[in-house]
Amino acid sequence: MRVERLRVGVLASGRGSNLQALLDACARADFPARIVVVLSDRERAQALDRARAAGVEAVWVNPKDYADREAFDRALVQEFEARRVELACHAGFMRILSPVYMRAFVGRALNIHPSLLPAFPGLHAPRQAVEPGAKVSGATVHVADEGVDTGPIVLQAAVPVLPDDTEETLAARILVEEHRLFPEAVRLFAEGRLTITGRRVTIK
Ligand code: GRF
């Protein structure tokens, strides 16, 4: 039985509401993971403030300090490795991560996305659902791989798309599910209950 709690590192670029859901979960005595660092590419990301308010180390990694994407990604890996991060959580990180980063975290990086993947990958997923009149959308936690919002699916939750929904109202409905799913996926990972076989994740 594992005694130490799983060491989680988070990447976030913005508001950080998913980070907050993870911080809140980690604050519970029976939660098997803890966040050891939050990294952001944006100096003023609210996510960094949320981390500091919870007593978690918050680091701005300025992309302008690096010659190219690979050098920036190498810095992210170094920041995580320096803190012995075991699981990376991508909580609204708005940059595409190169193989330099992804190869360091194969099978141990989780991403949250506001659609039922593989539908509506990429930017503005709620808008992509509203525009053609989709009747259902939702949230997905998946294992991150070298693609954009690809990778084996861990957990999903569906929400209805209502006739008068806008991008904003649908995004808000989906976000409620994101905040529930992401901590649950981290718990399953920390408890060793996720098995990745090829393109599929099975949950014990
Ligand atoms: C979420 O909808 C997440 O799924 C997407 O970006 C948004 C980030 O929101 N990748 P927040 O910063 O967690 O509030």
Short mmCIF file of C-alpha atoms and ligand atoms in Angstrom, two decimals:
data_model
loop_
_atom_site.label_atom_id
_atom_site.label_comp_id
_atom_site.label_asym_id
_atom_site.label_seq_id
_atom_site.Cartn_x
_atom_site.Cartn_y
_atom_site.Cartn_z
CA MET A 1 0.00 0.00 0.00
CA ARG A 2 1.33 3.38 -1.02
CA VAL A 3 1.98 5.69 1.93
CA GLU A 4 3.33 8.78 0.15
CA ARG A 5 0.77 10.74 -1.82
CA LEU A 6 1.30 10.92 -5.58
CA ARG A 7 3.28 14.00 -6.58
CA VAL A 8 1.31 15.98 -9.16
CA GLY A 9 2.52 18.89 -11.31
CA VAL A 10 -0.01 21.09 -13.08
CA LEU A 11 0.29 23.13 -16.28
CA ALA A 12 -2.22 25.98 -16.58
CA SER A 13 -2.44 29.16 -18.63
CA GLY A 14 -5.51 30.97 -17.41
CA ARG A 15 -8.39 31.14 -14.98
CA GLY A 16 -7.44 27.92 -13.24
CA SER A 17 -10.86 26.67 -12.18
CA ASN A 18 -9.83 23.09 -12.95
CA LEU A 19 -6.65 23.64 -10.97
CA GLN A 20 -8.86 24.84 -8.11
CA ALA A 21 -10.93 21.66 -8.29
CA LEU A 22 -7.69 19.66 -8.02
CA LEU A 23 -6.40 21.82 -5.14
CA ASP A 24 -9.69 21.35 -3.30
CA ALA A 25 -9.58 17.59 -3.81
CA CYS A 26 -5.96 17.44 -2.64
CA ALA A 27 -6.93 19.32 0.52
CA ARG A 28 -9.03 16.34 1.62
CA ALA A 29 -7.24 14.04 4.01
CA ASP A 30 -8.18 10.87 2.13
CA PHE A 31 -7.10 12.10 -1.34
CA PRO A 32 -4.13 10.06 -2.61
CA ALA A 33 -2.35 12.89 -4.46
CA ARG A 34 -0.92 16.33 -3.81
CA ILE A 35 0.09 19.16 -6.08
CA VAL A 36 3.77 20.01 -5.70
CA VAL A 37 4.05 22.73 -8.34
CA VAL A 38 1.97 24.71 -10.82
CA LEU A 39 3.69 25.98 -13.97
CA SER A 40 2.26 28.63 -16.26
CA ASP A 41 3.38 30.23 -19.51
CA ARG A 42 1.50 33.41 -18.50
CA GLU A 43 2.83 35.63 -15.75
CA ARG A 44 -0.60 36.89 -14.70
CA ALA A 45 -2.50 33.62 -14.93
CA GLN A 46 -5.10 33.41 -12.20
CA ALA A 47 -3.99 29.80 -11.85
CA LEU A 48 -0.69 30.99 -10.33
CA ASP A 49 -2.59 33.07 -7.74
CA ARG A 50 -4.79 30.11 -6.88
CA ALA A 51 -1.72 27.92 -6.35
CA ARG A 52 -0.05 30.48 -4.08
CA ALA A 53 -3.27 30.94 -2.09
CA ALA A 54 -3.26 27.20 -1.45
CA GLY A 55 0.39 27.25 -0.39
CA VAL A 56 1.56 25.49 -3.55
CA GLU A 57 4.66 26.59 -5.42
CA ALA A 58 3.74 28.61 -8.52
CA VAL A 59 6.26 29.20 -11.31
CA TRP A 60 5.96 31.36 -14.39
CA VAL A 61 8.03 29.90 -17.21
CA ASN A 62 8.34 32.70 -19.74
CA PRO A 63 8.32 31.36 -23.32
CA LYS A 64 10.28 34.46 -24.41
CA ASP A 65 13.26 33.23 -22.39
CA TYR A 66 13.67 30.25 -24.71
CA ALA A 67 14.89 30.06 -28.29
CA ASP A 68 12.17 27.71 -29.48
CA ARG A 69 9.32 25.47 -28.42
CA GLU A 70 11.61 22.53 -27.67
CA ALA A 71 13.79 24.60 -25.34
CA PHE A 72 10.68 25.89 -23.53
CA ASP A 73 9.29 22.36 -23.23
CA ARG A 74 12.64 21.13 -21.90
CA ALA A 75 12.38 23.79 -19.19
CA LEU A 76 8.91 22.53 -18.23
CA VAL A 77 10.29 19.01 -17.94
CA GLN A 78 13.20 20.25 -15.81
CA GLU A 79 10.86 22.13 -13.46
CA PHE A 80 8.73 19.02 -13.03
CA GLU A 81 11.68 16.65 -12.65
CA ALA A 82 13.32 18.93 -10.06
CA ARG A 83 10.21 18.40 -7.92
CA ARG A 84 9.92 14.69 -8.67
CA VAL A 85 6.54 15.07 -10.35
CA GLU A 86 4.98 11.67 -11.02
CA LEU A 87 1.81 12.79 -12.81
CA ALA A 88 1.35 15.90 -14.96
CA CYS A 89 -2.11 17.46 -15.19
CA HIS A 90 -2.82 19.77 -18.10
CA ALA A 91 -5.51 22.09 -16.79
CA GLY A 92 -6.16 24.61 -19.53
CA PHE A 93 -2.59 24.90 -20.81
CA MET A 94 -2.92 26.81 -24.06
CA ARG A 95 0.25 25.71 -25.81
CA ILE A 96 0.86 22.66 -27.93
CA LEU A 97 3.45 20.47 -26.23
CA SER A 98 6.21 19.03 -28.37
CA PRO A 99 7.56 15.47 -28.26
CA VAL A 100 10.38 16.78 -26.04
CA TYR A 101 7.83 17.21 -23.26
CA MET A 102 5.45 14.37 -24.12
CA ARG A 103 8.21 11.73 -24.24
CA ALA A 104 9.17 12.62 -20.68
CA PHE A 105 5.58 12.02 -19.53
CA VAL A 106 4.40 9.09 -21.62
CA GLY A 107 1.45 7.49 -19.84
CA ARG A 108 1.63 9.92 -16.95
CA ALA A 109 0.04 13.13 -18.23
CA LEU A 110 -3.70 13.79 -18.10
CA ASN A 111 -5.55 16.47 -20.08
CA ILE A 112 -9.04 17.89 -19.57
CA HIS A 113 -11.07 18.91 -22.61
CA PRO A 114 -14.54 20.46 -22.86
CA SER A 115 -16.14 18.04 -25.33
CA LEU A 116 -16.86 14.37 -25.73
CA LEU A 117 -13.68 13.49 -27.59
CA PRO A 118 -12.99 12.57 -30.34
CA ALA A 119 -15.67 15.14 -31.23
CA PHE A 120 -14.62 18.80 -31.21
CA PRO A 121 -10.89 18.71 -30.45
CA GLY A 122 -8.80 21.89 -30.39
CA LEU A 123 -9.85 25.41 -29.53
CA HIS A 124 -13.40 26.61 -28.80
CA ALA A 125 -14.91 23.17 -28.28
CA PRO A 126 -18.21 24.49 -26.84
CA ARG A 127 -18.57 26.79 -29.88
CA GLN A 128 -17.87 23.83 -32.16
CA ALA A 129 -20.77 22.01 -30.50
CA VAL A 130 -23.25 24.91 -30.51
CA GLU A 131 -22.70 26.00 -34.13
CA PRO A 132 -23.93 22.83 -35.90
CA GLY A 133 -26.66 22.30 -33.30
CA ALA A 134 -25.17 19.28 -31.55
CA LYS A 135 -27.65 17.92 -29.01
CA VAL A 136 -25.07 16.50 -26.61
CA SER A 137 -21.58 17.49 -25.59
CA GLY A 138 -19.57 17.03 -22.43
CA ALA A 139 -16.18 16.75 -20.82
CA THR A 140 -13.29 14.32 -21.28
CA VAL A 141 -10.21 13.46 -19.27
CA HIS A 142 -7.69 11.64 -21.41
CA VAL A 143 -4.09 10.53 -21.31
CA ALA A 144 -2.13 13.18 -23.18
CA ASP A 145 -0.06 12.06 -26.14
CA GLU A 146 1.74 13.86 -28.94
CA GLY A 147 -1.48 14.87 -30.72
CA VAL A 148 -3.88 17.70 -29.90
CA ASP A 149 -6.65 16.33 -27.66
CA THR A 150 -5.95 12.79 -28.78
CA GLY A 151 -4.84 10.05 -26.43
CA PRO A 152 -6.66 7.26 -24.59
CA ILE A 153 -9.87 8.35 -22.87
CA VAL A 154 -10.06 7.92 -19.10
CA LEU A 155 -13.39 9.48 -18.05
CA GLN A 156 -16.22 11.27 -19.81
CA ALA A 157 -19.46 12.96 -18.80
CA ALA A 158 -22.20 14.07 -21.16
CA VAL A 159 -24.25 17.25 -20.85
CA PRO A 160 -27.20 18.33 -23.02
CA VAL A 161 -26.82 21.18 -25.48
CA LEU A 162 -30.01 23.23 -25.10
CA PRO A 163 -31.70 25.05 -28.00
CA ASP A 164 -30.88 28.52 -26.70
CA ASP A 165 -27.34 27.72 -25.54
CA THR A 166 -24.50 30.06 -26.39
CA GLU A 167 -20.85 29.10 -26.32
CA GLU A 168 -20.70 30.59 -22.81
CA THR A 169 -23.74 28.85 -21.31
CA LEU A 170 -22.67 25.48 -22.69
CA ALA A 171 -19.08 25.98 -21.50
CA ALA A 172 -20.39 26.72 -18.00
CA ARG A 173 -22.51 23.54 -17.96
CA ILE A 174 -19.55 21.47 -19.15
CA LEU A 175 -17.22 23.06 -16.60
CA VAL A 176 -19.26 21.64 -13.71
CA GLU A 177 -18.51 18.16 -15.06
CA GLU A 178 -14.83 18.98 -15.68
CA HIS A 179 -14.43 19.90 -12.04
CA ARG A 180 -15.87 16.55 -11.00
CA LEU A 181 -14.03 14.38 -13.55
CA PHE A 182 -10.48 15.69 -13.27
CA PRO A 183 -9.98 14.97 -9.55
CA GLU A 184 -11.64 11.59 -10.03
CA ALA A 185 -9.19 10.71 -12.82
CA VAL A 186 -6.24 11.79 -10.66
CA ARG A 187 -7.55 9.61 -7.85
CA LEU A 188 -7.82 6.60 -10.16
CA PHE A 189 -4.28 7.18 -11.44
CA ALA A 190 -2.91 7.62 -7.92
CA GLU A 191 -4.59 4.42 -6.78
CA GLY A 192 -2.98 2.53 -9.65
CA ARG A 193 -6.35 1.68 -11.12
CA LEU A 194 -5.72 2.84 -14.69
CA THR A 195 -4.21 0.48 -17.23
CA ILE A 196 -3.30 1.80 -20.66
CA THR A 197 -3.32 -0.84 -23.37
CA GLY A 198 -2.69 0.60 -26.83
CA ARG A 199 -5.36 3.22 -27.43
CA ARG A 200 -7.53 2.19 -24.49
CA VAL A 201 -7.64 2.80 -20.79
CA THR A 202 -9.29 0.25 -18.54
CA ILE A 203 -10.30 1.10 -14.99
CA LYS A 204 -9.91 -1.47 -12.25
C1 GRF B 1 -11.38 24.25 -19.56
O1 GRF B 1 -12.61 24.27 -20.22
C2 GRF B 1 -10.52 23.13 -20.07
O2 GRF B 1 -11.25 21.99 -20.40
C3 GRF B 1 -9.92 23.74 -21.29
O3 GRF B 1 -9.65 25.07 -20.95
C4 GRF B 1 -10.53 25.48 -19.91
C5 GRF B 1 -9.68 25.92 -18.77
O4 GRF B 1 -10.45 26.48 -17.74
N1 GRF B 1 -8.78 22.96 -21.73
P1 GRF B 1 -9.79 26.74 -16.33
O5 GRF B 1 -8.54 27.57 -16.56
O6 GRF B 1 -9.50 25.42 -15.69
O7 GRF B 1 -10.83 27.51 -15.55
#
